Coordinates of C-alpha atoms and ligand atoms in Angstrom, one line a residue:
M290 CA 12.2 78.6 -42.0
K291 CA 13.1 77.7 -45.6
I292 CA 13.8 79.9 -48.5
G293 CA 13.5 77.8 -51.4
N294 CA 15.6 74.7 -50.7
L295 CA 17.7 76.7 -48.2
E296 CA 17.1 76.0 -44.5
I297 CA 17.8 79.1 -42.5
G298 CA 18.3 79.1 -38.7
G299 CA 15.9 81.9 -37.8
N300 CA 13.8 84.7 -39.0
L301 CA 16.0 87.7 -38.4
I302 CA 18.2 88.9 -41.2
M303 CA 20.5 91.7 -42.0
P304 CA 19.9 93.1 -45.5
A305 CA 22.3 94.8 -47.9
I306 CA 23.8 98.1 -46.6
A307 CA 26.1 99.9 -49.1
G308 CA 29.3 100.9 -47.4
Y309 CA 28.6 98.9 -44.3
S310 CA 27.7 95.3 -44.9
D311 CA 31.3 94.2 -45.3
V312 CA 32.7 90.8 -44.2
G313 CA 33.2 92.0 -40.6
Q314 CA 29.7 93.4 -40.2
R315 CA 28.3 90.2 -41.7
A316 CA 30.4 87.8 -39.5
L317 CA 29.4 89.7 -36.4
A318 CA 25.7 89.7 -37.4
Y319 CA 25.8 86.0 -37.9
R320 CA 27.6 85.4 -34.6
F321 CA 24.8 87.3 -32.8
G322 CA 22.0 85.4 -34.4
A323 CA 21.2 86.8 -37.9
A324 CA 19.9 83.9 -40.0
L325 CA 21.1 85.6 -43.3
T326 CA 23.3 88.5 -44.2
F327 CA 23.9 90.1 -47.6
T328 CA 26.7 91.8 -49.4
E329 CA 26.1 95.4 -50.3
M330 CA 24.4 95.9 -53.7
I331 CA 26.6 94.9 -56.6
S332 CA 26.3 96.2 -60.1
A333 CA 25.4 93.4 -62.5
K334 CA 27.1 95.4 -65.2
G335 CA 30.1 96.2 -63.1
L336 CA 30.5 92.5 -62.4
V337 CA 30.2 91.4 -66.0
Y338 CA 32.6 94.1 -67.2
G339 CA 35.1 93.0 -64.5
S340 CA 35.6 96.0 -62.2
A341 CA 38.2 95.4 -59.5
H342 CA 36.1 97.3 -57.0
T343 CA 33.2 95.0 -57.5
E344 CA 35.4 91.9 -56.9
D345 CA 36.4 93.3 -53.5
L346 CA 32.8 93.8 -52.6
L347 CA 32.2 90.1 -53.3
S348 CA 34.8 89.0 -50.6
T349 CA 33.4 86.5 -48.1
T350 CA 34.9 84.5 -45.2
D351 CA 34.1 81.2 -43.4
A352 CA 32.4 83.1 -40.7
E353 CA 29.4 83.4 -43.0
P354 CA 27.5 80.1 -42.9
I355 CA 25.2 81.2 -45.7
K356 CA 26.6 83.6 -48.3
C357 CA 24.1 85.9 -50.0
V358 CA 24.8 88.5 -52.6
Q359 CA 22.7 91.4 -53.7
L360 CA 22.7 92.5 -57.3
F361 CA 21.2 95.5 -59.0
G362 CA 20.5 96.2 -62.6
S363 CA 17.6 96.5 -65.0
D364 CA 18.9 94.5 -68.0
P365 CA 17.9 90.9 -67.7
E366 CA 20.7 89.8 -69.9
F367 CA 23.3 91.4 -67.6
I368 CA 21.5 90.0 -64.6
K369 CA 21.7 86.5 -65.9
K370 CA 25.3 87.0 -67.0
A371 CA 26.1 88.3 -63.5
V372 CA 24.4 85.4 -61.8
L373 CA 26.4 83.0 -63.9
H374 CA 29.6 84.8 -63.3
P375 CA 32.3 82.5 -61.7
A376 CA 32.7 85.1 -58.9
L377 CA 29.1 84.4 -57.8
K378 CA 29.5 80.6 -57.7
K379 CA 30.2 80.6 -53.9
F380 CA 27.0 82.4 -53.1
D381 CA 24.0 80.3 -51.8
L382 CA 21.4 83.0 -52.5
I383 CA 20.9 85.9 -54.9
D384 CA 18.9 88.9 -53.9
I385 CA 17.7 91.5 -56.4
N386 CA 17.5 95.2 -55.5
C387 CA 14.2 96.8 -56.3
G388 CA 14.4 99.4 -53.6
C389 CA 17.4 101.7 -54.0
P390 CA 16.2 105.2 -54.1
V391 CA 19.4 106.9 -55.2
P392 CA 19.0 109.2 -58.3
K393 CA 22.0 107.7 -60.2
I394 CA 20.5 104.2 -59.9
V395 CA 16.8 105.2 -60.5
S396 CA 17.7 107.2 -63.6
N397 CA 19.1 103.9 -65.1
G398 CA 15.7 102.2 -64.4
E399 CA 17.4 100.2 -61.6
G400 CA 16.6 99.8 -57.9
S401 CA 13.2 101.2 -56.9
A402 CA 12.6 102.3 -60.5
L403 CA 11.7 98.6 -61.2
L404 CA 8.6 99.2 -59.1
K405 CA 7.4 101.5 -61.9
D406 CA 7.9 98.8 -64.6
I407 CA 6.6 95.5 -63.4
P408 CA 7.1 93.7 -66.8
R409 CA 10.8 94.7 -66.5
L410 CA 10.9 93.6 -62.9
K411 CA 9.6 90.3 -63.9
E412 CA 12.1 89.8 -66.7
V413 CA 15.0 90.7 -64.2
V414 CA 13.7 88.3 -61.6
A415 CA 13.2 85.6 -64.1
A416 CA 16.6 86.1 -65.6
A417 CA 18.1 85.8 -62.1
V418 CA 16.1 82.7 -61.4
E419 CA 17.2 81.1 -64.6
G420 CA 20.8 81.8 -64.0
A421 CA 20.7 80.8 -60.3
G422 CA 19.8 77.1 -60.9
S423 CA 18.8 75.5 -57.6
R424 CA 19.9 78.5 -55.6
P425 CA 17.1 80.7 -54.2
V426 CA 16.5 84.2 -55.6
T427 CA 14.9 86.8 -53.2
V428 CA 13.7 90.3 -54.0
K429 CA 14.1 93.4 -51.8
M430 CA 11.7 96.2 -52.5
R431 CA 10.0 99.3 -51.2
L432 CA 6.2 99.8 -51.0
G433 CA 6.1 102.0 -54.0
F434 CA 7.8 104.8 -55.8
D435 CA 5.6 107.9 -55.4
E436 CA 3.8 109.3 -52.4
G437 CA 1.0 107.1 -51.1
E438 CA 1.5 104.4 -53.8
L439 CA 1.2 100.7 -52.8
I440 CA 2.9 98.7 -55.6
S441 CA 4.6 96.1 -53.5
P442 CA 1.7 93.6 -53.2
Y443 CA 1.7 93.5 -57.1
A444 CA 5.5 93.6 -57.4
A445 CA 5.9 90.8 -54.8
A446 CA 3.3 88.7 -56.5
A447 CA 4.9 89.2 -59.9
A448 CA 8.4 88.3 -58.4
E449 CA 6.9 85.1 -56.8
E450 CA 5.3 84.2 -60.1
C451 CA 8.8 84.4 -61.7
G452 CA 10.4 82.2 -59.1
A453 CA 11.4 84.5 -56.2
R454 CA 11.5 82.5 -53.0
A455 CA 11.2 85.4 -50.4
I456 CA 10.5 89.1 -50.3
I457 CA 12.1 91.7 -48.2
V458 CA 10.0 94.8 -48.0
H459 CA 11.0 98.2 -46.7
G460 CA 7.9 100.0 -45.5
R461 CA 8.6 103.3 -47.3
R462 CA 8.3 104.6 -50.8
R463 CA 11.1 105.8 -53.0
V464 CA 10.0 109.4 -52.4
D465 CA 10.5 108.9 -48.6
F466 CA 14.2 107.9 -48.9
Y467 CA 14.8 107.1 -45.2
S468 CA 12.5 109.7 -43.6
G469 CA 9.0 109.6 -42.2
S470 CA 7.4 106.7 -40.4
V471 CA 7.3 103.1 -41.8
D472 CA 4.0 102.0 -43.2
L473 CA 3.5 98.6 -41.5
L474 CA 0.0 98.1 -43.0
G475 CA 1.6 98.4 -46.5
I476 CA 4.0 95.6 -45.5
R477 CA 1.1 93.6 -44.3
E478 CA -0.7 93.9 -47.6
T479 CA 2.5 92.7 -49.3
K480 CA 2.7 89.7 -47.0
N481 CA -0.9 88.9 -47.8
A482 CA -0.2 89.0 -51.5
V483 CA 2.3 86.1 -51.7
S484 CA 2.9 82.7 -50.2
V485 CA 6.7 82.8 -50.0
P486 CA 8.3 84.2 -46.8
V487 CA 8.2 88.0 -46.3
F488 CA 10.6 89.9 -44.2
A489 CA 9.4 93.3 -42.8
N490 CA 12.0 96.0 -43.0
G491 CA 12.3 99.6 -41.7
D492 CA 13.1 101.0 -38.3
I493 CA 13.3 97.8 -36.4
V494 CA 16.0 98.4 -33.8
D495 CA 15.0 96.4 -30.7
K496 CA 12.7 93.9 -29.3
A497 CA 9.7 96.3 -29.0
S498 CA 9.9 97.6 -32.5
Y499 CA 10.4 94.0 -33.8
E500 CA 7.3 92.8 -31.8
R501 CA 5.3 95.6 -33.1
A502 CA 6.3 95.0 -36.8
A503 CA 5.6 91.3 -36.4
E504 CA 2.2 91.8 -34.9
V505 CA 1.0 94.5 -37.4
T506 CA 2.5 93.0 -40.5
G507 CA 2.1 89.3 -39.9
A508 CA 5.4 89.0 -41.7
D509 CA 7.4 85.8 -41.4
G510 CA 10.6 87.6 -40.3
A511 CA 12.3 90.9 -40.0
A512 CA 15.3 92.6 -41.8
I513 CA 17.4 94.9 -39.6
A514 CA 19.9 97.3 -41.4
R515 CA 20.7 100.5 -39.5
G516 CA 19.8 99.0 -36.2
A517 CA 22.7 96.5 -36.6
L518 CA 25.3 99.1 -37.2
G519 CA 27.5 99.4 -34.2
R520 CA 25.0 97.0 -32.5
P521 CA 25.4 93.7 -34.3
Y522 CA 24.2 92.1 -31.1
V523 CA 20.6 93.5 -31.8
F524 CA 19.8 90.1 -33.2
S525 CA 20.6 88.4 -29.8
E526 CA 18.7 91.1 -28.0
I527 CA 15.5 90.4 -30.0
L528 CA 16.0 86.7 -29.6
G529 CA 16.0 87.2 -25.9
I530 CA 19.7 86.4 -25.4
R531 CA 21.5 88.8 -23.2
A532 CA 24.2 90.5 -25.0
D533 CA 26.6 92.4 -22.9
V534 CA 29.1 93.5 -25.4
D535 CA 32.2 95.7 -25.2
P536 CA 32.2 97.9 -28.3
G537 CA 36.0 98.2 -28.1
Q538 CA 36.3 94.4 -28.5
L539 CA 33.8 94.4 -31.3
V540 CA 35.8 97.1 -33.2
K541 CA 39.0 94.9 -32.8
E542 CA 37.3 91.9 -34.2
H543 CA 35.5 93.7 -37.0
F544 CA 38.8 95.5 -38.0
S545 CA 40.7 92.2 -37.9
M546 CA 38.2 90.7 -40.3
I547 CA 38.2 93.5 -42.8
S548 CA 42.0 93.7 -42.6
K549 CA 42.2 90.1 -44.0
I550 CA 40.7 91.4 -47.2
Y551 CA 41.7 95.1 -47.6
P552 CA 45.1 96.9 -47.3
E553 CA 45.6 98.5 -43.8
R554 CA 44.8 102.1 -44.9
V555 CA 41.6 101.0 -46.6
A556 CA 40.5 98.9 -43.7
A557 CA 41.1 101.8 -41.4
D558 CA 39.0 104.1 -43.5
M559 CA 36.2 101.6 -43.6
M560 CA 36.4 101.1 -39.8
K561 CA 36.1 104.8 -39.1
K562 CA 32.4 104.8 -40.4
H563 CA 31.7 101.8 -38.3
I564 CA 33.3 103.4 -35.2
A565 CA 30.9 106.3 -35.5
F566 CA 28.1 103.7 -34.7
Y567 CA 30.0 101.7 -32.2
A568 CA 30.7 104.9 -30.2
K569 CA 27.0 106.0 -30.3
G570 CA 25.4 106.6 -27.1
L571 CA 28.6 106.1 -25.0
R572 CA 29.7 108.9 -22.7
G573 CA 32.6 110.5 -24.4
G574 CA 31.7 108.7 -27.7
K575 CA 31.7 111.9 -29.8
A576 CA 35.3 112.7 -28.9
I577 CA 36.2 109.1 -29.6
K578 CA 34.6 109.3 -33.0
V579 CA 36.5 112.5 -33.8
R580 CA 39.8 110.7 -33.0
A581 CA 38.7 107.7 -35.1
F582 CA 38.3 109.9 -38.0
A583 CA 42.0 110.9 -37.8
A584 CA 43.1 107.2 -37.8
K585 CA 45.7 106.2 -40.4
G586 CA 46.1 102.6 -39.8
K587 CA 45.9 99.6 -37.4
E588 CA 47.7 101.1 -34.5
D589 CA 45.3 104.1 -34.4
I590 CA 42.2 101.9 -34.8
L591 CA 43.3 99.6 -31.9
H592 CA 44.0 102.7 -29.7
V593 CA 40.5 103.9 -30.4
A594 CA 39.1 100.5 -29.6
E595 CA 40.8 100.7 -26.2
E596 CA 39.2 104.0 -25.6
L597 CA 35.8 102.6 -26.5
S598 CA 36.3 99.7 -24.0
R599 CA 37.4 102.2 -21.3
A600 CA 34.4 104.3 -21.9
Y601 CA 32.1 101.3 -22.0
F602 CA 33.4 99.8 -18.6
A603 CA 33.5 103.2 -16.9
E604 CA 29.8 103.6 -17.7
K605 CA 28.9 100.1 -16.8
N606 CA 30.7 100.0 -13.4
Ligands
LIG419 C1 23.8 103.6 -45.9 C2 22.7 102.7 -46.4 C3 23.0 101.9 -47.5 C4 22.1 101.0 -48.0 N1 22.4 100.1 -49.0 C5 21.5 99.3 -49.5 C6 21.8 98.3 -50.5 O1 23.0 98.2 -50.9 N2 20.8 97.5 -50.9 C7 19.6 97.5 -50.4 O2 18.7 96.8 -50.9 N3 19.3 98.4 -49.4 C8 20.2 99.3 -49.0 N4 19.8 100.1 -47.9 C9 18.5 100.0 -47.3 C10 18.5 99.1 -46.1 O3 18.8 97.8 -46.4 C11 17.1 99.1 -45.4 O4 16.1 98.7 -46.4 C12 16.7 100.5 -44.9 O5 17.8 101.1 -44.3 C13 15.6 100.4 -43.9 O6 15.9 99.5 -42.9 P1 16.4 100.0 -41.5 O7 15.5 100.9 -40.9 O8 16.5 98.7 -40.7 O9 17.8 100.6 -41.7 C14 20.7 101.0 -47.4 C15 20.5 101.8 -46.4 C16 21.4 102.7 -45.9 C17 21.1 103.6 -44.7

């Protein structure tokens, strides 16, 4: 599949996940077959104003064959300045967030609020495309803002008209946040409204949910977010590659990757949230999760990883 001039090695991607799609999560997703992964959403204004936190979020490693950044903002000038910022030079693809439901973002006219203002959405996408040069720009959106609304076919067509090269569409509205079922038919209408690739998103967690989404929506690919937390091998599973993976080993690798970027204490804090997912479903997982939350540094995290491995092999054998 191609997104603009970028050849991508498959049709399964991991979208932006604030607080989770860090360098370790992205590297593991790529290893297990994701064709693209994205940084968490980055404030265009924060980047332009030079916040140190924003620069940390832009860290990447060589384990990411294609580097994709997601930006949020509603001011086209800031979006263009952000895309042209030296810190974004290393990214191969720029994604624009038109889906975030969080009140703080929406009240600034950003994220899913852009679905209520298509002229503004077009200006934002056009500004990103202008700044991006030959690099493709993609847009991630929801179906609409209010209950029952279906704006995404128009929003996607508008984004395509302004140069967006792919659309990722979460089959919920802003009002839904993350609850209720995903409206696959809404995704299908979005797919039918554009000629660029469309990735279906929402509640795809395994081969069965992927196949159902693919069949109903006719989308070109799928975006898996929460289903990849603690289970970065979900991509292999869907691709039909057997993935028999020790979560303790994954925790060690994940921690080692984020430790290259962040100080030990920060990396340990980040890892705790991931361990809650790595431990999910394992016998004794809850107790391991509780111990993980008390972790203060590398030694504690590695100890928890050993416990996860023991629990995993005890269950397996
Ligand atoms: C904790 C969390 C953080 C998220 N952060 C972002 C983000 O930064 N940018 C974005 O476009 N979507 C974000 N999302 C939405 C996901 O990318 C995805 O659209 C949504 O979770 C539905 O897909 P899923 O069912 O595969 O998780 C986030 C979701 C969650 C649960």
